[in-house]
Coordinates of C-alpha atoms and ligand atoms in Angstrom, one line a residue:
X253 CA 164.2 -7.5 445.0
X254 CA 161.3 -9.2 446.9
X255 CA 162.6 -9.8 450.4
X256 CA 164.1 -6.8 452.2
X257 CA 167.5 -6.1 452.1
X258 CA 167.8 -8.1 448.6
X259 CA 168.2 -5.9 445.7
X260 CA 168.9 -5.9 441.9
X261 CA 168.3 -3.8 439.1
X262 CA 164.9 -4.2 437.6
X263 CA 164.0 -5.3 434.1
X264 CA 161.4 -2.4 433.5
X265 CA 162.2 -0.1 431.1
X266 CA 160.9 3.5 429.9
X267 CA 159.3 1.8 426.9
X268 CA 157.1 -0.4 429.3
X269 CA 155.6 2.7 431.1
X270 CA 152.9 4.0 429.0
X271 CA 151.8 8.2 429.7
X272 CA 153.1 9.4 433.0
X273 CA 155.8 11.9 430.6
X274 CA 156.0 14.5 433.5
X275 CA 157.1 12.1 436.0
X276 CA 159.7 10.5 433.4
X277 CA 160.9 13.9 432.9
X278 CA 161.3 14.5 436.7
X279 CA 162.9 11.1 437.8
X280 CA 165.4 11.9 434.5
X281 CA 166.2 15.0 436.0
X282 CA 166.5 14.3 439.8
X283 CA 167.5 10.6 439.6
X284 CA 168.8 9.5 436.4
X285 CA 171.3 12.0 435.5
X286 CA 172.6 12.6 439.0
X287 CA 173.6 8.8 439.1
X288 CA 174.8 9.0 435.7
X289 CA 177.0 12.2 435.6
X290 CA 177.9 12.8 439.4
X291 CA 180.8 14.9 438.5
X292 CA 178.9 17.6 436.7
X293 CA 176.5 18.0 439.9
X294 CA 179.3 17.9 442.3
X295 CA 181.1 21.0 440.4
X296 CA 178.0 22.9 440.4
X297 CA 177.6 22.1 444.3
X298 CA 174.1 20.7 443.7
X299 CA 172.1 20.0 446.4
X300 CA 170.6 16.7 445.2
X301 CA 167.1 16.2 445.6
X302 CA 166.6 12.3 447.0
X303 CA 162.8 12.1 448.5
X304 CA 159.8 11.8 446.4
X305 CA 156.3 10.8 447.0
X306 CA 154.1 9.5 444.3
X307 CA 150.1 9.3 445.2
X308 CA 147.1 8.6 443.3
X309 CA 144.5 5.9 442.7
X310 CA 145.8 2.3 442.4
X311 CA 147.2 0.6 439.5
X312 CA 148.4 3.9 437.8
X313 CA 151.9 2.8 437.6
X314 CA 153.5 4.1 441.0
X315 CA 155.8 1.1 441.3
X316 CA 156.6 0.6 437.5
X317 CA 157.8 3.9 437.1
X318 CA 159.7 4.0 440.2
X319 CA 161.4 0.4 438.9
X320 CA 161.7 2.1 435.4
X321 CA 163.6 5.3 436.6
X322 CA 165.8 2.6 438.5
X323 CA 166.5 0.4 435.7
X324 CA 167.2 3.6 433.5
X325 CA 169.8 4.8 436.5
X326 CA 171.5 1.5 436.4
X327 CA 170.6 1.5 440.2
X328 CA 169.3 -1.2 442.4
X329 CA 165.6 -1.1 443.8
X330 CA 164.4 -2.6 447.0
X331 CA 160.8 -2.6 447.5
X332 CA 159.5 -2.3 450.9
X333 CA 155.8 -1.9 452.2
X334 CA 154.9 0.2 455.0
X335 CA 152.4 -2.6 456.5
X336 CA 154.8 -5.1 456.0
X337 CA 157.7 -3.4 457.7
X338 CA 155.3 -2.6 461.1
X339 CA 154.2 -6.7 461.1
X340 CA 157.4 -8.0 460.7
X341 CA 159.8 -6.2 462.8
X342 CA 157.7 -5.1 466.3
X343 CA 160.2 -5.0 468.7
X344 CA 163.4 -4.3 466.7
X345 CA 161.7 -1.7 464.3
X346 CA 165.0 0.7 464.5
X347 CA 167.2 -1.7 463.8
X348 CA 165.5 -3.0 460.7
X349 CA 165.4 0.5 459.2
X350 CA 168.8 1.1 460.0
X351 CA 169.9 -2.5 458.4
X352 CA 167.8 -1.3 455.3
X353 CA 169.5 2.2 454.8
X354 CA 172.8 0.5 455.5
X355 CA 172.2 -2.2 452.9
X356 CA 170.8 0.5 450.4
X357 CA 174.0 2.4 451.1
X358 CA 176.4 -0.6 450.4
X359 CA 174.3 -1.3 447.3
X360 CA 174.5 2.2 445.9
X361 CA 173.4 3.7 443.7
X362 CA 170.1 2.2 444.8
X363 CA 166.5 3.4 445.0
X364 CA 164.6 2.2 447.6
X365 CA 160.7 2.3 446.8
X366 CA 158.7 2.6 450.2
X367 CA 154.9 1.3 449.2
X368 CA 152.3 2.1 451.9
X369 CA 153.9 4.9 453.3
X370 CA 150.2 6.0 454.9
X371 CA 150.8 2.6 457.1
X372 CA 153.4 4.3 459.1
X373 CA 151.6 7.1 460.9
X374 CA 151.2 7.6 464.5
X375 CA 147.7 9.1 464.0
X376 CA 146.3 5.4 463.1
X377 CA 144.7 4.7 466.9
X378 CA 146.3 3.9 470.3
X379 CA 147.3 0.4 469.6
X380 CA 150.6 0.1 468.7
X381 CA 151.3 3.9 468.5
X382 CA 154.6 3.7 470.3
X383 CA 155.7 1.0 467.9
X384 CA 154.9 3.2 464.7
X385 CA 156.5 6.3 466.6
X386 CA 159.7 4.7 467.0
X387 CA 159.8 3.1 463.4
X388 CA 158.9 6.4 462.4
X389 CA 161.5 8.5 463.9
X390 CA 164.2 6.0 463.0
X391 CA 163.0 6.5 459.5
X392 CA 163.1 10.2 459.9
X393 CA 166.6 10.0 461.3
X394 CA 167.9 7.8 458.1
X395 CA 165.9 10.4 455.5
X396 CA 167.1 13.6 457.1
X397 CA 171.0 11.9 457.5
X398 CA 172.8 14.4 455.2
X399 CA 174.9 12.8 452.6
X400 CA 172.8 9.8 451.6
X401 CA 175.4 8.9 448.9
X402 CA 173.4 7.9 445.9
X403 CA 170.4 6.3 448.0
X404 CA 166.9 7.6 446.5
X405 CA 163.7 7.2 448.2
X406 CA 160.5 6.8 446.4
X407 CA 157.5 6.4 448.6
X408 CA 154.0 5.7 447.1
X409 CA 150.5 6.0 448.8
X410 CA 146.7 6.0 447.5
X411 CA 146.0 7.9 450.5
X412 CA 148.0 11.3 450.6
X413 CA 145.5 12.7 453.3
X414 CA 146.8 10.5 456.1
X415 CA 150.5 10.1 455.4
X416 CA 152.2 11.7 458.1
X417 CA 153.1 15.1 457.9
X418 CA 156.2 14.6 459.1
X419 CA 157.4 12.4 456.1
X420 CA 156.5 15.4 454.0
X421 CA 159.3 18.1 454.8
X422 CA 161.7 19.1 452.2
X423 CA 164.7 16.8 452.3
X424 CA 162.5 13.7 453.2
X425 CA 159.8 12.6 450.8
X426 CA 159.7 16.5 450.1
X427 CA 158.7 16.4 446.0
X428 CA 155.1 15.2 445.8
X429 CA 154.4 13.9 442.5
X430 CA 150.7 13.0 441.5
X431 CA 150.5 9.9 439.3
X432 CA 146.6 10.5 437.8
X433 CA 144.4 8.2 436.3
X434 CA 145.2 8.3 432.7
X435 CA 143.2 10.2 429.8
X436 CA 142.0 9.0 426.3
X437 CA 145.6 9.7 425.2
X438 CA 147.3 8.2 428.2
X439 CA 145.5 5.2 427.9
X440 CA 146.3 4.5 424.3
X441 CA 149.9 4.8 425.2
X442 CA 149.8 2.4 428.1
X443 CA 147.8 -0.1 425.8
X444 CA 150.4 0.0 423.4
X445 CA 153.2 -0.4 426.1
X446 CA 151.5 -3.2 427.6
X447 CA 150.7 -4.7 424.1
X448 CA 154.4 -4.4 423.1
X449 CA 155.4 -8.0 423.8
X450 CA 152.0 -9.6 422.5
X451 CA 151.0 -10.7 419.3
X452 CA 148.7 -8.4 418.7
X453 CA 147.1 -8.6 415.1
X454 CA 148.2 -5.7 413.1
X455 CA 144.4 -5.3 412.4
X456 CA 143.6 -4.3 415.7
X457 CA 142.8 -0.7 416.7
X458 CA 144.5 -0.4 419.9
X459 CA 144.0 3.4 419.8
X460 CA 140.2 3.1 419.3
X461 CA 140.0 0.3 422.1
X462 CA 141.6 2.5 424.5
X463 CA 139.8 5.8 424.1
X464 CA 136.5 4.5 423.2
X465 CA 136.0 1.6 425.4
X466 CA 138.4 1.8 428.2
X467 CA 137.0 5.1 430.1
X468 CA 137.8 5.4 433.6
X469 CA 140.5 2.2 433.1
X470 CA 143.3 2.5 435.1
X471 CA 146.8 1.0 433.8
X472 CA 146.1 -2.1 435.5
X473 CA 142.7 -2.4 434.4
X474 CA 144.2 -1.9 430.7
X475 CA 147.1 -4.8 431.5
X476 CA 143.8 -7.0 432.9
X477 CA 142.0 -6.3 429.5
X478 CA 144.9 -7.4 427.4
X479 CA 145.4 -10.5 430.0
X480 CA 141.7 -11.5 429.5
X481 CA 142.1 -10.9 425.5
X482 CA 145.4 -12.9 425.3
X483 CA 143.3 -16.2 427.4
X484 CA 140.3 -15.7 424.8
X485 CA 143.0 -16.0 421.8
X486 CA 144.7 -19.1 423.6
X487 CA 141.1 -20.8 424.0
X488 CA 139.8 -20.3 420.5
X489 CA 143.3 -21.8 419.6
X490 CA 143.1 -24.6 421.7
X491 CA 139.4 -25.3 420.8
X492 CA 140.1 -25.1 417.0
X493 CA 143.0 -27.2 417.0
X494 CA 141.1 -29.8 419.4
X495 CA 138.4 -30.0 416.6
X496 CA 140.8 -30.3 413.9
X497 CA 142.3 -33.6 412.2
X498 CA 145.6 -31.7 412.1
X499 CA 147.7 -32.0 414.8
X500 CA 150.0 -29.2 413.9
X501 CA 149.1 -25.7 415.2
X502 CA 150.2 -22.9 412.9
X503 CA 152.2 -20.5 415.1
X504 CA 151.7 -17.6 412.7
X505 CA 148.1 -17.8 413.4
X506 CA 148.4 -17.1 416.9
X507 CA 147.5 -13.7 417.3
X508 CA 145.2 -11.8 419.6
X509 CA 142.3 -10.2 417.1
X510 CA 139.8 -7.6 418.0
X511 CA 137.1 -10.1 418.6
X512 CA 139.2 -11.2 421.4
X513 CA 139.2 -7.6 423.1
X514 CA 135.6 -7.3 422.6
X515 CA 134.9 -10.5 424.4
X516 CA 137.2 -9.5 427.2
X517 CA 135.8 -6.0 427.5
Ligands
ATP688 P1 148.9 0.5 443.7 O1 148.8 1.9 444.2 O2 148.0 -0.8 443.9 O3 150.8 -0.2 444.4 P2 150.6 1.1 441.4 O4 150.0 2.4 441.0 O5 151.9 1.3 442.0 O6 149.6 0.4 442.4 P3 151.7 -0.5 439.2 O7 152.2 -1.4 440.4 O8 152.7 0.2 438.7 O9 150.6 0.5 440.1 O10 150.8 -1.2 438.0 C1 150.1 -2.2 437.9 C2 150.5 -3.0 436.9 O11 149.4 -2.0 436.0 C3 151.7 -2.8 436.4 O12 152.5 -4.0 436.4 C4 151.3 -2.6 434.9 O13 151.1 -3.7 434.1 C5 150.4 -1.8 434.6 N1 150.4 -0.5 434.5 C6 149.7 0.6 435.5 N2 150.1 1.8 435.0 C7 150.9 1.7 433.9 C8 151.3 2.4 432.9 N3 151.4 3.8 433.1 N4 151.8 2.0 432.1 C9 152.2 0.6 431.6 N5 151.5 -0.4 432.6 C10 150.6 0.2 433.5

């Protein structure tokens, strides 16, 4: 999905996500398995957990892991942004929220990924506070709506301190999950996940680069590094093909090498 109400199973797999093993476990337990084996959960009378809030610094994989969980479960995925919701639907906000959840139920199993949850708070100042309040209330009605029938809601924020406390009660976004900046081992695992689809020369020491040269990098920074290294490699190849008499580029030579990473760093 990209526009509200239209959803698809995302194409992000667990293998595309580096690190974040604890989140993988949680989402397997609370989302993937209940969707795949509903009968067992029903037989045990399990009260399903359906609301999660991912919080942590930007670019560390909140969106990615939510998509991977939906993909793994074979569920549809709707991506909603808090600020967009506010700006687009002034005046008809309750209807918009109701429609959103209705659509999610129609295409269940469905994961609603609700980005920028912090935008929806009544404590943002007086201007427009009533709009926010109505929207928030409708949202809470939907979140509380008892049997949510295979609709999971994953909120995300970089600012957990300003998220409206009403959201955080059990049954709403009750499960708080921290998505931290990766440590050295996690950076290596992320870099390898990102590099999986790229023609990296086998001599490149991805572990070493991630551990020794990328201190403080987020997953998004690592993705950016690979992107820059790729451009370096492409430009070098184009440069050498332009200066050569031979028109034909040897595709097997099109790999990203250590020097490209060094230039990118
Ligand atoms: P924001 O808070 O800014 O919305 P986010 O935490 O949702 O950020 P993502 O959008 O999931 O971050 O990550 C941005 C990009 O960074 C991803 O598309 C991916 O390329 C890369 N990335 C981030 N974290 C990881 C990770 N753990 N594994 C693999 N790639 C990652």
